[in-house]
Coordinates of C-alpha atoms in Angstrom, one line a residue:
Chain A
X1 CA -130.9 -25.5 70.5
X2 CA -131.9 -29.2 69.8
X3 CA -133.2 -28.2 66.6
X4 CA -130.4 -26.8 65.4
X5 CA -128.8 -29.9 66.6
X6 CA -131.2 -32.1 64.6
X7 CA -130.3 -29.6 61.6
X8 CA -126.7 -30.3 61.9
X9 CA -126.6 -34.4 62.4
X10 CA -128.2 -34.8 59.4
X11 CA -126.7 -31.8 57.0
X12 CA -123.3 -32.3 58.3
X13 CA -124.0 -36.4 57.2
X14 CA -125.2 -36.4 54.0
X15 CA -124.7 -39.3 52.2
X16 CA -123.9 -39.1 48.4
X17 CA -121.9 -40.6 45.8
X18 CA -118.4 -38.9 44.5
X19 CA -118.9 -38.5 41.1
X20 CA -117.2 -35.3 40.4
X21 CA -118.3 -33.8 36.8
X22 CA -119.0 -35.9 32.9
X23 CA -116.0 -35.1 31.2
X24 CA -114.7 -38.1 29.1
X25 CA -112.0 -38.3 32.5
X26 CA -114.6 -38.5 34.6
X27 CA -116.5 -41.0 32.3
X28 CA -113.8 -43.0 32.0
X29 CA -113.2 -43.2 35.9
X30 CA -116.7 -44.1 36.9
X31 CA -116.4 -46.8 34.5
X32 CA -112.9 -48.0 35.3
X33 CA -114.3 -48.0 39.2
X34 CA -117.4 -49.7 38.3
X35 CA -115.7 -52.6 37.6
X36 CA -113.1 -52.2 39.8
X37 CA -115.4 -52.5 42.6
X38 CA -118.6 -55.1 41.3
X39 CA -116.9 -56.8 38.8
X40 CA -116.9 -60.7 40.3
X41 CA -114.3 -62.5 38.0
X42 CA -110.9 -59.8 38.4
X43 CA -109.1 -62.1 40.6
X44 CA -109.9 -65.2 38.5
X45 CA -108.6 -63.6 35.2
X46 CA -106.2 -62.0 36.6
X47 CA -104.8 -65.7 37.3
X48 CA -106.4 -67.6 33.9
X49 CA -104.8 -65.0 31.6
X50 CA -103.3 -62.2 33.7
X51 CA -105.6 -59.5 33.6
X52 CA -104.7 -56.7 36.1
X53 CA -106.8 -54.1 35.9
X54 CA -104.3 -51.4 37.4
X55 CA -102.5 -51.6 34.6
X56 CA -105.7 -51.4 32.5
X57 CA -106.3 -48.2 33.8
X58 CA -102.9 -47.0 33.1
X59 CA -102.9 -48.2 29.3
X60 CA -106.3 -46.8 28.7
X61 CA -105.8 -43.7 30.8
X62 CA -103.5 -42.5 28.2
X63 CA -105.8 -42.3 25.1
X64 CA -108.6 -40.9 27.3
X65 CA -108.3 -36.3 26.2
X66 CA -110.9 -33.8 27.0
X67 CA -111.5 -33.0 24.1
X68 CA -112.3 -36.7 22.5
X69 CA -115.8 -36.5 21.2
X70 CA -118.2 -39.2 22.5
X71 CA -117.9 -41.9 19.8
X72 CA -114.3 -41.8 20.3
X73 CA -114.6 -42.2 24.1
X74 CA -117.3 -44.7 23.6
X75 CA -114.6 -46.5 21.4
X76 CA -112.1 -46.8 23.7
X77 CA -114.5 -48.1 26.6
X78 CA -115.4 -50.5 25.1
X79 CA -112.3 -51.9 23.8
X80 CA -111.3 -51.6 27.6
X81 CA -114.1 -53.5 28.6
X82 CA -113.1 -56.2 25.7
X83 CA -109.9 -56.6 28.3
X84 CA -112.2 -58.8 30.7
X85 CA -113.3 -61.3 27.8
X86 CA -116.9 -61.5 28.9
X87 CA -120.2 -61.7 27.1
X88 CA -122.1 -60.4 29.9
X89 CA -119.8 -56.7 30.1
X90 CA -121.4 -54.3 27.4
X91 CA -121.5 -50.7 27.6
X92 CA -125.2 -49.2 26.2
X93 CA -125.1 -45.8 24.6
X94 CA -127.3 -44.1 21.5
X95 CA -124.0 -45.2 19.5
X96 CA -124.5 -48.8 20.4
X97 CA -123.8 -51.3 22.7
X98 CA -120.7 -53.1 22.9
X99 CA -120.2 -56.8 23.0
X100 CA -116.8 -59.0 23.3
X101 CA -117.5 -61.5 20.8
X102 CA -114.6 -64.0 20.5
X103 CA -116.3 -66.3 22.8
X104 CA -118.5 -67.5 20.0
X105 CA -116.9 -65.9 16.9
X106 CA -113.7 -67.8 17.2
X107 CA -115.1 -71.1 17.1
X108 CA -117.1 -73.2 14.7
X109 CA -120.7 -72.1 14.4
X110 CA -122.3 -75.8 14.6
X111 CA -125.6 -75.2 14.3
X112 CA -128.4 -73.9 10.8
X113 CA -131.4 -73.9 11.2
X114 CA -131.7 -74.6 7.8
X115 CA -130.6 -77.7 8.5
X116 CA -132.4 -78.3 11.6
X117 CA -135.6 -77.8 9.4
X118 CA -134.6 -81.3 7.4
X119 CA -135.3 -82.8 10.8
X120 CA -138.4 -80.4 12.2
X121 CA -140.1 -81.3 8.8
X122 CA -143.5 -79.3 8.4
X123 CA -145.3 -81.0 11.5
X124 CA -143.5 -79.7 14.3
X125 CA -144.9 -78.3 17.1
X126 CA -144.2 -74.7 18.6
X127 CA -145.3 -74.2 22.4
X128 CA -144.3 -72.1 25.1
X129 CA -140.9 -71.1 23.3
X130 CA -140.3 -74.8 22.5
X131 CA -139.8 -76.5 19.1
X132 CA -140.3 -80.1 19.5
X133 CA -140.9 -83.3 17.0
X134 CA -140.4 -86.7 17.0
X135 CA -137.9 -87.7 14.5
X136 CA -138.5 -90.7 12.4
X137 CA -136.0 -92.7 13.9
X138 CA -138.3 -92.8 17.3
X139 CA -136.3 -90.2 19.1
X140 CA -138.0 -87.2 20.7
X141 CA -135.9 -83.5 19.9
X142 CA -136.7 -80.5 21.3
X143 CA -135.3 -77.1 20.3
X144 CA -134.9 -74.3 23.1
X145 CA -134.1 -70.9 21.1
X146 CA -134.6 -68.8 24.7
X147 CA -135.0 -69.0 28.4
X148 CA -136.2 -65.6 27.8
X149 CA -139.6 -66.2 28.1
X150 CA -140.9 -68.3 30.9
X151 CA -142.2 -71.8 30.1
X152 CA -145.0 -73.0 31.0
X153 CA -146.1 -76.2 33.2
X154 CA -148.6 -77.1 31.2
X155 CA -146.9 -76.8 27.9
X156 CA -143.4 -79.1 29.7
X157 CA -146.1 -81.8 30.3
X158 CA -148.1 -81.8 27.2
X159 CA -144.3 -82.3 25.4
X160 CA -143.0 -84.8 27.7
X161 CA -146.7 -86.7 27.7
X162 CA -146.4 -87.0 23.7
X163 CA -142.8 -87.9 23.9
X164 CA -143.2 -91.0 26.3
X165 CA -143.1 -93.2 23.4
X166 CA -139.7 -92.3 22.1
X167 CA -136.3 -94.0 22.7
X168 CA -134.5 -91.0 23.9
X169 CA -134.9 -87.2 24.1
X170 CA -132.6 -84.7 22.6
X171 CA -132.4 -81.3 23.9
X172 CA -131.1 -78.6 21.6
X173 CA -129.7 -76.0 23.2
X174 CA -127.4 -74.3 20.9
X175 CA -127.5 -70.7 20.0
X176 CA -129.5 -70.1 23.5
X177 CA -128.1 -67.0 24.6
X178 CA -129.6 -67.8 28.1
X179 CA -132.3 -66.0 30.1
X180 CA -133.9 -66.4 33.2
X181 CA -131.6 -68.6 35.4
X182 CA -135.5 -70.1 37.1
X183 CA -137.2 -70.6 33.1
X184 CA -133.6 -72.6 32.7
X185 CA -133.6 -74.5 36.3
X186 CA -137.6 -75.0 35.5
X187 CA -137.0 -77.3 32.6
X188 CA -133.5 -79.1 34.4
X189 CA -136.2 -80.1 37.0
X190 CA -138.1 -82.4 34.3
X191 CA -135.1 -84.8 34.5
X192 CA -134.6 -85.7 38.1
X193 CA -136.4 -87.4 40.9
X194 CA -134.3 -86.4 43.9
X195 CA -133.0 -83.2 44.8
X196 CA -129.4 -82.5 43.3
X197 CA -126.9 -80.0 44.2
X198 CA -126.0 -78.9 41.1
X199 CA -123.4 -75.8 41.8
X200 CA -122.9 -72.8 43.4
X201 CA -123.1 -68.9 43.1
X202 CA -122.1 -66.5 45.3
X203 CA -122.1 -62.4 45.6
X204 CA -119.7 -59.4 46.6
X205 CA -119.8 -58.5 49.9
X206 CA -117.3 -55.6 49.3
X207 CA -115.7 -53.4 46.5
X208 CA -112.2 -55.4 47.0
X209 CA -111.1 -58.1 44.3
X210 CA -111.7 -60.8 46.6
X211 CA -115.0 -59.4 49.3
X212 CA -117.1 -62.7 48.7
X213 CA -119.9 -64.1 50.4
X214 CA -119.8 -67.7 51.1
X215 CA -120.7 -70.1 48.3
X216 CA -124.2 -70.7 48.4
X217 CA -125.0 -74.7 47.0
X218 CA -127.9 -74.2 43.9
X219 CA -130.4 -77.4 43.8
X220 CA -132.5 -78.9 41.2
X221 CA -135.6 -80.1 43.0
X222 CA -137.7 -82.8 40.9
X223 CA -141.2 -81.3 39.2
X224 CA -143.9 -82.0 40.3
X225 CA -145.4 -82.7 36.7
X226 CA -144.2 -85.1 34.5
X227 CA -140.3 -86.1 34.2
X228 CA -138.2 -87.7 31.5
X229 CA -137.4 -91.1 33.1
X230 CA -135.0 -92.4 30.1
X231 CA -131.9 -91.0 28.6
X232 CA -131.3 -87.6 27.3
X233 CA -128.8 -85.9 25.7
X234 CA -128.3 -81.8 25.6
X235 CA -126.9 -80.2 22.0
X236 CA -124.8 -77.5 22.7
X237 CA -122.4 -75.0 20.7
X238 CA -120.4 -71.9 21.9
X239 CA -123.4 -69.9 21.3
X240 CA -124.9 -71.6 24.5
X241 CA -124.2 -68.8 27.1
X242 CA -125.2 -67.3 30.2
X243 CA -128.3 -68.8 31.7
X244 CA -128.1 -71.6 29.7
X245 CA -124.7 -72.7 30.7
X246 CA -125.7 -73.0 34.0
X247 CA -128.9 -75.0 32.2
X248 CA -125.9 -77.6 31.3
X249 CA -124.1 -77.4 33.7
X250 CA -127.3 -78.8 36.2
X251 CA -128.0 -81.5 33.4
X252 CA -124.8 -82.5 33.3
X253 CA -125.6 -84.0 37.0
X254 CA -128.0 -86.0 36.2
X255 CA -126.9 -89.5 35.4
X256 CA -129.4 -90.0 32.3
X257 CA -128.0 -86.8 30.7
X258 CA -125.3 -86.6 28.1
X259 CA -123.9 -83.0 26.6
X260 CA -122.9 -83.7 23.1
X261 CA -121.6 -81.2 21.1
X262 CA -119.1 -78.1 21.5
X263 CA -118.1 -76.6 24.8
X264 CA -120.5 -74.1 26.1
X265 CA -120.0 -70.6 25.7
X266 CA -119.7 -69.8 29.4
X267 CA -121.2 -66.8 31.4
X268 CA -121.3 -67.7 34.6
X269 CA -121.6 -64.7 36.2
X270 CA -125.0 -63.1 36.5
X271 CA -125.0 -59.7 35.1
X272 CA -125.9 -56.4 37.1
X273 CA -126.3 -52.9 35.4
X274 CA -125.1 -49.5 36.7
X275 CA -124.3 -46.4 34.4
X276 CA -121.7 -43.4 34.3
X277 CA -122.4 -40.0 34.5
X278 CA -122.9 -39.8 30.8
X279 CA -126.1 -41.9 31.4
X280 CA -124.2 -44.6 29.6
X281 CA -125.2 -48.2 30.7
X282 CA -122.9 -50.4 31.2
X283 CA -123.5 -54.3 32.6
X284 CA -120.8 -56.5 34.1
X285 CA -120.7 -60.0 35.7
X286 CA -121.7 -59.8 39.5
X287 CA -122.4 -62.9 40.8
X288 CA -120.1 -66.0 39.9
X289 CA -122.0 -69.4 39.5
X290 CA -120.1 -72.7 40.2
X291 CA -119.9 -76.6 39.0
X292 CA -120.5 -79.0 41.8
X293 CA -116.8 -79.3 42.6
X294 CA -116.5 -75.5 42.9
X295 CA -115.2 -75.1 39.3
X296 CA -115.4 -72.3 37.6
X297 CA -117.6 -72.3 34.6
X298 CA -116.7 -68.6 33.3
X299 CA -115.3 -69.8 29.9
X300 CA -117.3 -72.7 29.6
X301 CA -118.6 -76.6 29.8
X302 CA -116.9 -79.3 28.3
X303 CA -119.4 -81.5 26.5
X304 CA -119.1 -85.4 27.5
X305 CA -119.0 -86.3 23.5
X306 CA -117.1 -83.8 21.5
X307 CA -119.0 -83.3 18.0
X308 CA -118.6 -80.4 15.4
X309 CA -120.7 -80.1 12.2
X310 CA -118.8 -81.7 9.4
X311 CA -118.6 -80.6 6.1
X312 CA -120.0 -83.5 4.0
X313 CA -122.7 -84.4 6.8
X314 CA -123.5 -80.7 5.9
X315 CA -123.3 -80.8 1.9
X316 CA -125.6 -83.8 2.7
X317 CA -128.2 -81.4 5.4
X318 CA -127.3 -83.4 8.1
X319 CA -126.6 -82.1 11.7
X320 CA -123.7 -84.3 12.6
X321 CA -124.1 -83.4 16.3
X322 CA -128.0 -84.6 16.6
X323 CA -126.8 -88.0 14.1
X324 CA -124.3 -88.2 17.2
X325 CA -127.1 -87.4 19.8
X326 CA -129.1 -90.5 18.0
X327 CA -126.6 -93.1 18.0
X328 CA -125.9 -92.4 21.7
X329 CA -129.6 -92.7 22.3
X330 CA -130.3 -95.6 20.1
X331 CA -127.3 -97.6 21.9
X332 CA -128.2 -99.5 24.7
X333 CA -124.8 -99.6 26.3
X334 CA -124.4 -96.3 25.6
Chain B
X1 CA -157.9 -31.7 91.6
X2 CA -157.2 -27.6 91.7
X3 CA -153.8 -28.9 89.8
X4 CA -155.0 -30.6 87.0
X5 CA -157.8 -28.3 85.6
X6 CA -155.1 -25.5 86.1
X7 CA -152.8 -27.9 83.9
X8 CA -155.8 -28.5 82.1
X9 CA -156.3 -24.9 80.9
X10 CA -152.9 -24.0 80.8
X11 CA -152.7 -26.9 78.0
X12 CA -155.9 -25.9 76.4
X13 CA -154.2 -22.3 75.5
X14 CA -150.8 -23.3 74.6
X15 CA -152.4 -25.5 72.1
X16 CA -154.1 -23.8 69.7
X17 CA -154.5 -25.8 66.6
X18 CA -156.2 -28.3 68.8
X19 CA -158.8 -25.4 69.9
X20 CA -160.1 -24.1 66.5
X21 CA -163.6 -25.6 67.8
X22 CA -166.5 -25.2 69.7
X23 CA -166.5 -26.6 72.9
X24 CA -170.1 -25.4 74.3
X25 CA -171.8 -27.5 76.5
X26 CA -169.3 -30.4 76.6
X27 CA -167.6 -30.6 80.7
X28 CA -164.2 -29.9 80.4
X29 CA -162.8 -33.3 82.5
X30 CA -165.2 -35.3 80.0
X31 CA -163.7 -35.4 76.3
X32 CA -160.6 -35.6 74.9
X33 CA -159.0 -33.5 72.4
X34 CA -158.7 -34.8 68.5
X35 CA -157.1 -32.9 65.8
X36 CA -156.7 -35.0 62.2
X37 CA -155.2 -33.5 59.0
X38 CA -155.0 -34.4 55.4
X39 CA -152.9 -32.7 53.2
X40 CA -151.6 -33.6 50.0
X41 CA -148.6 -32.3 47.8
X42 CA -146.1 -32.0 45.8
X43 CA -142.7 -31.3 44.8
X44 CA -138.8 -32.4 44.1
X45 CA -137.4 -35.5 44.9
X46 CA -133.6 -36.8 44.9
X47 CA -133.0 -40.7 44.5
X48 CA -129.5 -42.5 45.0
X49 CA -129.7 -45.9 45.7
X50 CA -125.6 -47.2 45.0
X51 CA -127.8 -50.9 44.4
X52 CA -128.8 -49.6 41.4
X53 CA -127.2 -46.8 40.1
X54 CA -124.0 -44.5 41.1
X55 CA -125.8 -41.4 39.9
X56 CA -128.3 -39.2 41.6
X57 CA -131.6 -39.0 39.6
X58 CA -134.1 -35.9 40.3
X59 CA -137.6 -35.3 39.4
X60 CA -141.1 -34.5 40.6
X61 CA -142.3 -36.1 43.8
X62 CA -146.0 -36.1 44.8
X63 CA -147.1 -37.0 48.7
X64 CA -150.3 -37.4 50.8
X65 CA -150.3 -37.3 54.2
X66 CA -152.8 -38.2 57.3
X67 CA -151.8 -37.0 60.6
X68 CA -153.8 -37.2 64.0
X69 CA -153.2 -35.7 67.7
X70 CA -155.2 -36.3 70.8
X71 CA -154.4 -35.5 74.5
X72 CA -153.9 -38.2 76.8
X73 CA -154.4 -38.5 80.6
X74 CA -150.0 -39.3 80.8
X75 CA -148.6 -36.7 83.3
X76 CA -151.4 -34.8 84.2
X77 CA -152.4 -34.3 80.6
X78 CA -149.4 -33.2 79.8
X79 CA -148.3 -35.7 76.9
X80 CA -150.5 -35.9 73.5
X81 CA -150.1 -38.5 71.1
X82 CA -149.3 -37.9 67.3
X83 CA -150.1 -40.7 64.6
X84 CA -148.3 -39.3 61.1
X85 CA -149.1 -41.3 58.5
X86 CA -147.5 -40.2 55.0
X87 CA -147.2 -41.5 51.6
X88 CA -145.2 -40.3 48.8
X89 CA -144.4 -41.6 44.9
X90 CA -141.6 -40.1 42.7
X91 CA -140.3 -40.6 39.3
X92 CA -137.1 -38.6 38.8
X93 CA -134.7 -39.1 35.8
X94 CA -130.3 -39.4 35.6
X95 CA -128.6 -35.5 34.7
X96 CA -128.6 -37.1 31.0
X97 CA -132.2 -38.3 30.8
X98 CA -132.0 -41.7 29.7
X99 CA -132.5 -43.3 32.4
X100 CA -135.1 -43.1 35.6
X101 CA -136.8 -44.4 38.1
X102 CA -139.8 -44.7 40.3
X103 CA -139.8 -44.5 44.1
X104 CA -142.9 -45.4 46.5
X105 CA -142.2 -44.6 49.9
X106 CA -145.0 -45.2 52.8
X107 CA -144.1 -44.3 56.4
X108 CA -145.9 -44.0 59.9
X109 CA -144.4 -41.9 62.7
X110 CA -146.2 -42.0 66.1
X111 CA -145.2 -40.1 69.0
X112 CA -145.8 -39.4 72.4
X113 CA -144.9 -35.3 73.1
X114 CA -144.5 -33.5 76.5
X115 CA -145.9 -30.0 76.3
X116 CA -143.4 -26.6 77.6
X117 CA -145.0 -24.1 78.0
X118 CA -143.2 -20.7 76.7
X119 CA -145.6 -17.8 77.1
X120 CA -149.4 -17.8 76.5
X121 CA -148.6 -18.1 72.5
X122 CA -145.6 -20.3 71.8
X123 CA -145.2 -24.0 73.3
X124 CA -142.9 -26.7 72.6
X125 CA -143.6 -30.3 72.7
X126 CA -141.1 -32.5 72.7
X127 CA -141.3 -37.1 73.0
X128 CA -140.2 -40.1 71.8
X129 CA -141.4 -41.4 68.5
X130 CA -141.7 -44.7 66.4
X131 CA -140.8 -44.8 63.0
X132 CA -142.0 -47.7 60.5
X133 CA -141.0 -47.4 56.6
X134 CA -141.7 -49.2 53.7
X135 CA -141.2 -49.2 50.4
X136 CA -139.2 -49.5 46.7
X137 CA -137.2 -47.8 44.0
X138 CA -137.2 -49.2 40.6
X139 CA -134.4 -48.4 37.8
X140 CA -136.2 -49.1 34.6
X141 CA -132.9 -50.4 32.6
X142 CA -131.1 -52.4 35.1
X143 CA -131.3 -55.6 34.6
X144 CA -130.3 -58.8 37.2
X145 CA -130.5 -55.2 40.1
X146 CA -133.6 -53.7 38.7
X147 CA -135.9 -53.1 42.1
X148 CA -134.5 -52.3 45.9
X149 CA -136.7 -52.9 48.5
X150 CA -137.5 -50.4 51.6
X151 CA -138.0 -51.6 54.6
X152 CA -136.7 -49.9 57.9
X153 CA -137.9 -48.9 61.8
X154 CA -136.3 -47.1 64.6
X155 CA -137.0 -45.2 68.0
X156 CA -136.0 -42.2 68.1
X157 CA -137.0 -38.3 69.1
X158 CA -139.4 -35.6 67.7
X159 CA -139.8 -32.1 68.3
X160 CA -142.5 -29.7 67.9
X161 CA -142.6 -26.0 68.2
X162 CA -146.2 -24.2 68.1
X163 CA -147.0 -20.6 67.7
X164 CA -150.1 -19.1 68.2
X165 CA -150.9 -15.5 66.5
X166 CA -153.1 -13.5 64.5
X167 CA -153.1 -10.9 61.4
X168 CA -155.8 -8.7 62.0
X169 CA -159.0 -10.5 63.4
X170 CA -157.9 -13.8 61.9
X171 CA -156.2 -16.4 64.3
X172 CA -153.3 -18.5 62.8
X173 CA -151.3 -21.2 63.9
X174 CA -147.4 -21.8 62.7
X175 CA -145.9 -25.2 63.8
X176 CA -142.3 -26.7 63.0
X177 CA -141.9 -30.2 63.6
X178 CA -138.8 -32.2 63.0
X179 CA -138.4 -36.1 63.6
X180 CA -135.1 -38.0 63.9
X181 CA -134.8 -41.7 63.9
X182 CA -132.1 -42.6 66.5
X183 CA -131.6 -46.5 66.9
X184 CA -133.2 -48.9 64.8
X185 CA -133.0 -51.6 62.0
X186 CA -133.2 -51.6 58.2
X187 CA -133.6 -54.2 55.3
X188 CA -131.0 -54.7 52.8
X189 CA -129.4 -57.0 50.2
X190 CA -126.2 -57.5 50.2
X191 CA -123.2 -55.3 48.6
X192 CA -124.0 -57.4 45.2
X193 CA -126.1 -59.8 46.1
X194 CA -129.1 -59.8 44.0
X195 CA -132.9 -60.7 44.4
X196 CA -132.8 -64.1 42.8
X197 CA -130.3 -65.3 45.8
X198 CA -132.6 -63.9 48.7
X199 CA -136.0 -64.8 47.2
X200 CA -135.4 -68.1 44.3
X201 CA -132.2 -69.7 46.7
X202 CA -133.3 -68.1 50.3
X203 CA -130.1 -67.1 50.8
X204 CA -129.2 -66.1 54.5
X205 CA -127.3 -63.3 54.3
X206 CA -126.6 -59.8 56.5
X207 CA -130.6 -58.6 55.7
X208 CA -130.6 -56.8 58.8
X209 CA -128.4 -54.3 59.8
X210 CA -128.7 -52.3 62.8
X211 CA -128.9 -48.4 62.7
X212 CA -128.3 -45.2 64.4
X213 CA -127.1 -41.9 63.3
X214 CA -123.9 -42.9 62.4
X215 CA -125.2 -44.7 59.6
X216 CA -129.1 -43.6 59.2
X217 CA -128.7 -40.5 59.4
X218 CA -132.2 -39.4 58.3
X219 CA -134.6 -36.4 59.8
X220 CA -138.0 -35.7 59.0
X221 CA -139.2 -31.9 58.7
X222 CA -142.5 -30.2 58.7
X223 CA -143.5 -26.6 58.6
X224 CA -147.5 -25.8 58.5
X225 CA -149.9 -23.0 59.1
X226 CA -153.3 -22.9 60.3
X227 CA -155.7 -20.1 59.2
X228 CA -159.7 -20.2 59.4
X229 CA -162.0 -19.7 56.1
X230 CA -164.9 -19.6 57.4
X231 CA -166.1 -22.5 59.5
X232 CA -162.9 -24.4 57.9
X233 CA -159.4 -24.5 59.2
X234 CA -157.0 -24.8 56.2
X235 CA -153.7 -25.9 56.5
X236 CA -150.7 -25.2 54.0
X237 CA -147.3 -26.7 54.6
X238 CA -144.0 -27.7 53.4
X239 CA -142.5 -31.4 54.6
X240 CA -138.8 -31.5 54.0
X241 CA -138.0 -35.2 54.3
X242 CA -134.4 -36.8 54.2
X243 CA -134.2 -40.1 54.3
X244 CA -130.9 -41.8 54.0
X245 CA -128.4 -44.3 54.6
X246 CA -125.4 -46.6 54.3
X247 CA -125.1 -50.5 55.3
X248 CA -123.6 -53.1 53.7
X249 CA -121.6 -50.8 52.0
X250 CA -124.7 -49.6 50.0
X251 CA -125.4 -45.8 50.0
X252 CA -129.0 -44.7 49.6
X253 CA -131.1 -41.5 50.0
X254 CA -134.4 -39.8 48.7
X255 CA -134.7 -36.5 49.4
X256 CA -138.1 -34.8 49.1
X257 CA -139.4 -31.5 49.3
X258 CA -143.4 -31.2 49.1
X259 CA -145.7 -28.3 49.5
X260 CA -148.7 -29.3 50.9
X261 CA -152.5 -28.1 51.4
X262 CA -155.0 -29.6 53.4
X263 CA -157.7 -29.1 55.8
X264 CA -157.3 -29.4 59.3
X265 CA -160.6 -31.2 61.6
X266 CA -160.8 -30.4 65.7
X267 CA -163.0 -32.5 67.5
X268 CA -163.7 -34.2 70.9
X269 CA -164.1 -37.4 72.5
X270 CA -166.0 -38.1 75.1
X271 CA -164.4 -40.1 77.9

């Protein structure tokens, strides 16, 4: 009797997910439910531009048929995800990877690697993902293309030691699409001498659109290595996204740092992954990050000094944004 | 004293797995019988964790099991102590074969069993159990939620039925055991919480949850057959390991079915 009870207690309590099948309707419902229960900006985007996820379901369900092929299904599901206006939301399959691109395609590029090479010249240093040079006007320039790979403490020490003779430092994170938050914070830790509150993060605690944890404070603590003690400028454009958005937010809290360029692309939701019954992978924002005043930074961070690449500078091979930064750093009152 | 001797003889008759061994020249009241077995096996696993994916993954599973049982002096010697350690590792894929997961789980169960004699060939054992588990599930293609840590423990009930029989001249022992956790605690991240928040930011969320049958209805079952081949006692078995939980609104299960083979050693410890 006791053993039968053991069997009964477990077999009657199987913990499984309620996924019924693999038809186009099933995959549509599964994707809609993943976003409905786990995506972290549904309420915020409802306030910002009227996103109504239930209405999205009604509108896109009409386009789903049992006989539709994989490519048609992928197209409809990708369009549905674009309603979120989030570069962190991607649907991946053998057909391709969907991506919402308006967050950078609708804005000036504000970066040219050929013009950048006029400043880097031939004798630049490439070290641990950082490309740096001391410009002719004695301003240090470092380009950080990505935070995907780690940056070594020794490489940072060496770079900042060499730059210590400079009058100011430019940290260029244009076209940096992000990577690891910890790497971005490691670089930011070289620009403060004290522990600084740079923002908050929270996460979902349940499937409801408003089920969030209490915000957790995020601090940058000063690095034990060499730290930059002079003025610095961070260069941004719309492709400064995700972990780079977080880096810019952190740097903006430091008194000697000025952000110059275009508004960042945003992407303040820490992305999670999930999948559909047909095996397609979906990535989505799961944990929202905020600035120290609890403002959303999902749609980008405004620069302290707005600057776009001017056509006349472009013709001369000059980078308006770098030139603006140099002027700021060379101006004693700036 | 006569009662103690009688109980010991009774126990010796009813616990054949512990008796397939030479007993010569050792006074009965000065020895403690110990059985140890080591089994390896392979089978099938079904892994599911909504922190990683809403889809159930299936694939192969390998398992190592080590067990020891020894008698104690408790309750006139009618109580034995069992230590059961298992480690299993599985590679599983989603139904469309586009994603894969690796799962590893190490468990240790220890239990005190009180023996009930049913007849000369059959006995039932029942008693309290401690269950400790640690492991991981790793999803190969996820981004900031690539893995789920497993750490949980509980106290529960353990039951066993042992039957001794012969086929021709060969003595055999068949055993069924079930371990059921009842009350315990389990580590889990919160619903949408990343490990970045837990480890890099030191987030103090609700990471340890109370568990009981309502949210952790798990069951470990084992069916074994012991048979001698010359001087070696072989053991074949089937392990049905059903681990499942629903905490912090996250659902998880690891169902494993493994066919095992190994050997058994019996020996005496002098008291």
